[in-house]
Tab-separated table of C-alpha atoms in Angstrom:
chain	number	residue	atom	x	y	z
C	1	UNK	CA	24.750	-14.136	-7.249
C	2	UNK	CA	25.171	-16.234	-4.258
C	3	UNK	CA	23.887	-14.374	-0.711
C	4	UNK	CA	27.346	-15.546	1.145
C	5	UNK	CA	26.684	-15.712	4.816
C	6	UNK	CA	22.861	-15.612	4.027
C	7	UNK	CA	21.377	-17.796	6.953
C	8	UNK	CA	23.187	-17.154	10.117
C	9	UNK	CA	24.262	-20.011	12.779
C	10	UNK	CA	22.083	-22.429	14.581
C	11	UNK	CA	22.069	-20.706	17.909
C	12	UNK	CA	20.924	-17.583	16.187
C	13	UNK	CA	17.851	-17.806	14.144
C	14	UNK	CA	15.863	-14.561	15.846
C	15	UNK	CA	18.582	-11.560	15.388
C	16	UNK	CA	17.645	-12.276	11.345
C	17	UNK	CA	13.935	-12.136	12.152
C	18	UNK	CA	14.461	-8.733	14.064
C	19	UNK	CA	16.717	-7.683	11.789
C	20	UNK	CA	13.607	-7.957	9.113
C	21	UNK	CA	10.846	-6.715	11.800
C	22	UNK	CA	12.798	-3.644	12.010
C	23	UNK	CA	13.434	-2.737	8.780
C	24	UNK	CA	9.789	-3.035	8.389
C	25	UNK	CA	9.551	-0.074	10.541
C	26	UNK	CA	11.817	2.137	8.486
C	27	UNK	CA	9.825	4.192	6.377
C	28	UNK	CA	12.288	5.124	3.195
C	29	UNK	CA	13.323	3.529	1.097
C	30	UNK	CA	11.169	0.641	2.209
C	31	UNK	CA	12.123	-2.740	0.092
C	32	UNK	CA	15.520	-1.619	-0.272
C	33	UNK	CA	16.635	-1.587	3.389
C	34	UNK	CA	14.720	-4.927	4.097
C	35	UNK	CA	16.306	-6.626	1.818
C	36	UNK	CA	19.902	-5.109	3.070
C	37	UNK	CA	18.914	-6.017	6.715
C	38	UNK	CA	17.909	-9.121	5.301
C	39	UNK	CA	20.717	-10.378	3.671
C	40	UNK	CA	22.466	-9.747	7.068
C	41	UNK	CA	24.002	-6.254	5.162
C	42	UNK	CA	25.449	-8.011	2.181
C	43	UNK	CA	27.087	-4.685	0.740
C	44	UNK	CA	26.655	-5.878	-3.105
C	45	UNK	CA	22.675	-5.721	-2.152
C	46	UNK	CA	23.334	-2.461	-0.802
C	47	UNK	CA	24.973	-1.469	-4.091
C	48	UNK	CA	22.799	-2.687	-6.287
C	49	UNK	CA	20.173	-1.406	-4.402
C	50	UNK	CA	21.516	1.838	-4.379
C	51	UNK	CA	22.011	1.777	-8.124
C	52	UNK	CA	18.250	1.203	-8.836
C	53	UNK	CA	17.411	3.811	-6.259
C	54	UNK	CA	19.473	6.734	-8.033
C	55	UNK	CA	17.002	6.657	-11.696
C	56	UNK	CA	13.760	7.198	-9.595
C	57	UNK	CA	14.929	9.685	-8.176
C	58	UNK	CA	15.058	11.606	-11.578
C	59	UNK	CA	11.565	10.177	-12.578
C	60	UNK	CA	9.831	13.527	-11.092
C	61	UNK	CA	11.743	15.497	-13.320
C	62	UNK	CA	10.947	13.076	-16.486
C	63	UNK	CA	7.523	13.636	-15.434
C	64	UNK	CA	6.823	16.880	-15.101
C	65	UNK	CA	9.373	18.155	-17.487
C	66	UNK	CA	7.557	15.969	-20.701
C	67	UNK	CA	4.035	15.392	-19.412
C	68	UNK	CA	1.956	19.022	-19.875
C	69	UNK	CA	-0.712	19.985	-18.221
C	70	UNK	CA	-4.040	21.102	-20.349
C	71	UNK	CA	-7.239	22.267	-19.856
C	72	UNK	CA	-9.722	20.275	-21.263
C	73	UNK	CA	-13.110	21.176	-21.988
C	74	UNK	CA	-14.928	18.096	-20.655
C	75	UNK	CA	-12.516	17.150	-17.713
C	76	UNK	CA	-10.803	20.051	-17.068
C	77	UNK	CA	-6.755	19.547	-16.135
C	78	UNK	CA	-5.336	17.058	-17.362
C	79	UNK	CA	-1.471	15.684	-17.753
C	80	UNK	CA	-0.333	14.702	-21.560
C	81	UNK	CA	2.184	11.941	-21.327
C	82	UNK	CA	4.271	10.663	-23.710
C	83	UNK	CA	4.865	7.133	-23.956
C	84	UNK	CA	7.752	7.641	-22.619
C	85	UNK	CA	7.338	8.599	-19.244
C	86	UNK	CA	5.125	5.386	-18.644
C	87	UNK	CA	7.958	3.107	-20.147
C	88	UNK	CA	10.818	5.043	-17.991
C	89	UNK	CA	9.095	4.226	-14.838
C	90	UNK	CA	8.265	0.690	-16.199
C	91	UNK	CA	11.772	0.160	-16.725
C	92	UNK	CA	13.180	1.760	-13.158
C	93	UNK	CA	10.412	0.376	-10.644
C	94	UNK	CA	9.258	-3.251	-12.165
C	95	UNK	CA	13.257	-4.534	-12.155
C	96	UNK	CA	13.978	-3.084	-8.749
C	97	UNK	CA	10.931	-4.450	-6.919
C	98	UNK	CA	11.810	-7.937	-8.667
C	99	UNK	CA	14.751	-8.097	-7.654
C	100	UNK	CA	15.069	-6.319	-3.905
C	101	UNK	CA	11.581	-8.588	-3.434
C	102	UNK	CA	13.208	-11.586	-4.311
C	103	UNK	CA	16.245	-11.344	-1.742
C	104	UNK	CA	13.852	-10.535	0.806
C	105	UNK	CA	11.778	-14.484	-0.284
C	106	UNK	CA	15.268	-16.025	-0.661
C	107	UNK	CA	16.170	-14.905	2.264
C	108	UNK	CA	13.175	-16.220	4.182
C	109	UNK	CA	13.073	-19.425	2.138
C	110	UNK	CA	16.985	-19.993	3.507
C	111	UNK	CA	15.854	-19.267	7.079
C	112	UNK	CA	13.288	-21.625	6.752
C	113	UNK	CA	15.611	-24.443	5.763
C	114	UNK	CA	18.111	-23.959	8.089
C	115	UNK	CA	15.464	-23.724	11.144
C	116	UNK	CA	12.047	-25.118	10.130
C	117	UNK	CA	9.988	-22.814	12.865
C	118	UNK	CA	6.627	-22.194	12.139
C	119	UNK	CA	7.263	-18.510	12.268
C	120	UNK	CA	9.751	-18.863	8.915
C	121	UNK	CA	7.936	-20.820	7.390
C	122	UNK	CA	4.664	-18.117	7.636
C	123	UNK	CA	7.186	-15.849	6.974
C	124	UNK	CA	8.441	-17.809	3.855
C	125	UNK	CA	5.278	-18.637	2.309
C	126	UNK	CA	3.836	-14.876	3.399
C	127	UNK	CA	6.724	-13.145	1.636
C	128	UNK	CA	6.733	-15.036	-1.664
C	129	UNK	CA	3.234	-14.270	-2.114
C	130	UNK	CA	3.091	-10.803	-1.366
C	131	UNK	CA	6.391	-10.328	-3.047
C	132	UNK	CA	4.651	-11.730	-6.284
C	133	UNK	CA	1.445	-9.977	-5.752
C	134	UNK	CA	3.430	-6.697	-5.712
C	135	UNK	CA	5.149	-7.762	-8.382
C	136	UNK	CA	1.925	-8.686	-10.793
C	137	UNK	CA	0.329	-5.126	-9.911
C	138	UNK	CA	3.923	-3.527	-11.351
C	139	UNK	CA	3.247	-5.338	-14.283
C	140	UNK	CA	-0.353	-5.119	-15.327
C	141	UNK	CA	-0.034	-1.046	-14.205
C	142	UNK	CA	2.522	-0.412	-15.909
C	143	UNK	CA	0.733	-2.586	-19.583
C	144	UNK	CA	-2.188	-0.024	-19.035
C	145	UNK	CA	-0.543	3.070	-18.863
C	146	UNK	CA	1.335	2.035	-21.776
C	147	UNK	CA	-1.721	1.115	-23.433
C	148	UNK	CA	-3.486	4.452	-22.222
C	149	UNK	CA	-6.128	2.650	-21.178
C	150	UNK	CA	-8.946	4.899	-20.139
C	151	UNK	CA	-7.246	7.322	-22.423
C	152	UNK	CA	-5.884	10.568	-20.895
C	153	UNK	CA	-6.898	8.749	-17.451
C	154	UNK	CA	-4.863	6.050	-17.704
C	155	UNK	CA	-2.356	7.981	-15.671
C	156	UNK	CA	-4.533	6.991	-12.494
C	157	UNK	CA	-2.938	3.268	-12.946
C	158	UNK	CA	-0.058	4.864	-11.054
C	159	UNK	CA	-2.330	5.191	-8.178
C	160	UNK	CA	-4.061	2.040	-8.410
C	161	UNK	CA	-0.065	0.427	-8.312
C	162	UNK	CA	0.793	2.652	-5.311
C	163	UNK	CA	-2.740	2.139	-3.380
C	164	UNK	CA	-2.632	-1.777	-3.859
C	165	UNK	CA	1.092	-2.523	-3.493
C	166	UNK	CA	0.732	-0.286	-0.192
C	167	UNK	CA	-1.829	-2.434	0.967
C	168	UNK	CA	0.000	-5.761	0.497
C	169	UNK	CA	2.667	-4.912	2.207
C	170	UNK	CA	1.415	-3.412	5.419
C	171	UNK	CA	-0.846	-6.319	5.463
C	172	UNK	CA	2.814	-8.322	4.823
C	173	UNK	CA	4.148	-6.057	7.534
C	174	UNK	CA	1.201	-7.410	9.913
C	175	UNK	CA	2.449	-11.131	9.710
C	176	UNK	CA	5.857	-10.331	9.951
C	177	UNK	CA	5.431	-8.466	13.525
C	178	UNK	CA	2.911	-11.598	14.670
C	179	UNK	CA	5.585	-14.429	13.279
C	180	UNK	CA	8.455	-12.059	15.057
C	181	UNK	CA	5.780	-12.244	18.169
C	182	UNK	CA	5.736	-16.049	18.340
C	183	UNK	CA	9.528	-16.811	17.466
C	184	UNK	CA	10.080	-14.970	21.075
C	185	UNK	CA	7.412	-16.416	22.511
C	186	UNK	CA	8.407	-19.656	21.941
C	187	UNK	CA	11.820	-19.150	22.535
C	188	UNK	CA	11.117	-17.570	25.735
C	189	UNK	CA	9.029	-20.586	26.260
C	190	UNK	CA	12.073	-22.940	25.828
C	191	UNK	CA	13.884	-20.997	27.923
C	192	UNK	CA	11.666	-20.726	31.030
C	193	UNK	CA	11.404	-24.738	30.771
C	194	UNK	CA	15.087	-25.050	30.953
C	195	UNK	CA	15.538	-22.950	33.540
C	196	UNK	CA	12.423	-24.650	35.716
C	197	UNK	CA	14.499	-28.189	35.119
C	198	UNK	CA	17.423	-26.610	35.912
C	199	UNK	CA	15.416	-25.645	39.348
C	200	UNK	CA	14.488	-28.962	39.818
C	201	UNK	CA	17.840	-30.621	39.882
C	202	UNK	CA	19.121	-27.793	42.002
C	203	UNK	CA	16.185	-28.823	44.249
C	204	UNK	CA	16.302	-32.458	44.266
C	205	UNK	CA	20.477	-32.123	45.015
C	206	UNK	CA	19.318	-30.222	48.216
C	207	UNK	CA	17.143	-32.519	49.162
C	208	UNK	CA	19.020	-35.878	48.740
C	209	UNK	CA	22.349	-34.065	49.869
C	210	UNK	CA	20.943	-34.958	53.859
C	211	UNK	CA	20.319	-38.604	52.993
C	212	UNK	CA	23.582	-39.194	51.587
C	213	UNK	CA	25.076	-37.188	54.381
C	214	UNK	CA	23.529	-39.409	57.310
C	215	UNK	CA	24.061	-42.682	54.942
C	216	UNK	CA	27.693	-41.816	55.069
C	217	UNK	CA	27.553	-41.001	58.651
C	218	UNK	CA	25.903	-44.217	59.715
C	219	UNK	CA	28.524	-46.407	57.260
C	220	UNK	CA	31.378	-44.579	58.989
C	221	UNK	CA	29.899	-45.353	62.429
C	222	UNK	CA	29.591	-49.011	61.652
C	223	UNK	CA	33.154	-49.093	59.969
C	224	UNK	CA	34.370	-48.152	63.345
């Protein structure tokens, strides 16, 4: 699919960046919204996004409706899965991350063409990485609970995912806020310049405006 509209106009290029800092501060659901704001609310995204939203919603009931809990003699409580439930949330999580994570890069990667700033291009080479990092966890999680590795235990790998996915993508959300910080920064810093030569031709008209006013005075005396 084609992101029409994508990367906005020339005279625009920090509304986008906002748009992305602030759906960064949006707690639920997380990927899904930045990638909407992203895409400067591209409603198929929204759709879409909304469509791999509504299966994990019913992965709580898969869970604890076909995972038991026993007691076990050596480790006490412990959840019996079928392969099943590992493969369901394979199936929901792994796709959606791919693709809501790769709007958010394309996005960037766009932005960075159209503008070439420093702060989209951190933000471009920032996002594809963590995007793939996240992306890499989903997939070697998801082969060891579906491998049972560890056994019984291998249900922790849904832990490990969560606790190392979380972590890239604060540490994602970091950059993003400091790349946000010096896009206005520097466009402030454009903007203070023009004004201060705007001041200065303001100035220097005041000042020559009583030269040319005597010079035209004296000219007009010795015309007459």
């Amino acid at each position: 699919m084609v992101l029409s509209g994508a990367v906005p106009s020339r005279r625009e290029p920090l509304p986008a960046l906002l748009r992305v800092h602030a759906a960064h501060r949006v707690r639920l659901p997380h990927r899904r919204l930045r990638a909407y704001l992203a895409s400067r609310q591209q409603l198929w995204v929204a759709i879409v996004g909304g469509l791999f939203i509504v299966p994990q919603a019913g992965y709580a009931y898969v869970g604890m409706r076909y995972s038991p809990v026993v007691i076990d003699a050596d480790y006490g409580c412990v959840s019996r899965y079928p392969t099943s439930v590992p493969l369901y949330w394979s199936c929901v999580f792994v796709p959606s991350n791919a693709f809501l994570s790769g709007i958010f890069s394309y996005i960037a990667y766009k932005q960075y063409q159209a503008y070439g700033s420093d702060a989209w291009r951190r933000l471009r080479n920032d996002g594809i990485q963590s995007m793939c990092l996240v992306i890499v966890c989903n997939i070697i999680c998801s082969i060891f609970t579906l491998m049972k590795v560890g056994n019984d235990f291998a249900q922790v790998y849904f832990i490990v995912d969560w606790l190392v996915t979380s972590i890239i993508l604060v540490n994602h959300t970091a950059k993003i806020r400091k790349a946000a910080s010096s896009l206005i920064a520097s466009q402030n810093h454009r903007s203070n310049r023009r004004e201060d030569n705007t001041s200065l031709d303001i100035r220097e008209t005041i000042t020559t405006l009583p030269n040319h006013f005597a010079l035209s005075t004296i000219k007009s005396g010795f015309i007459r």
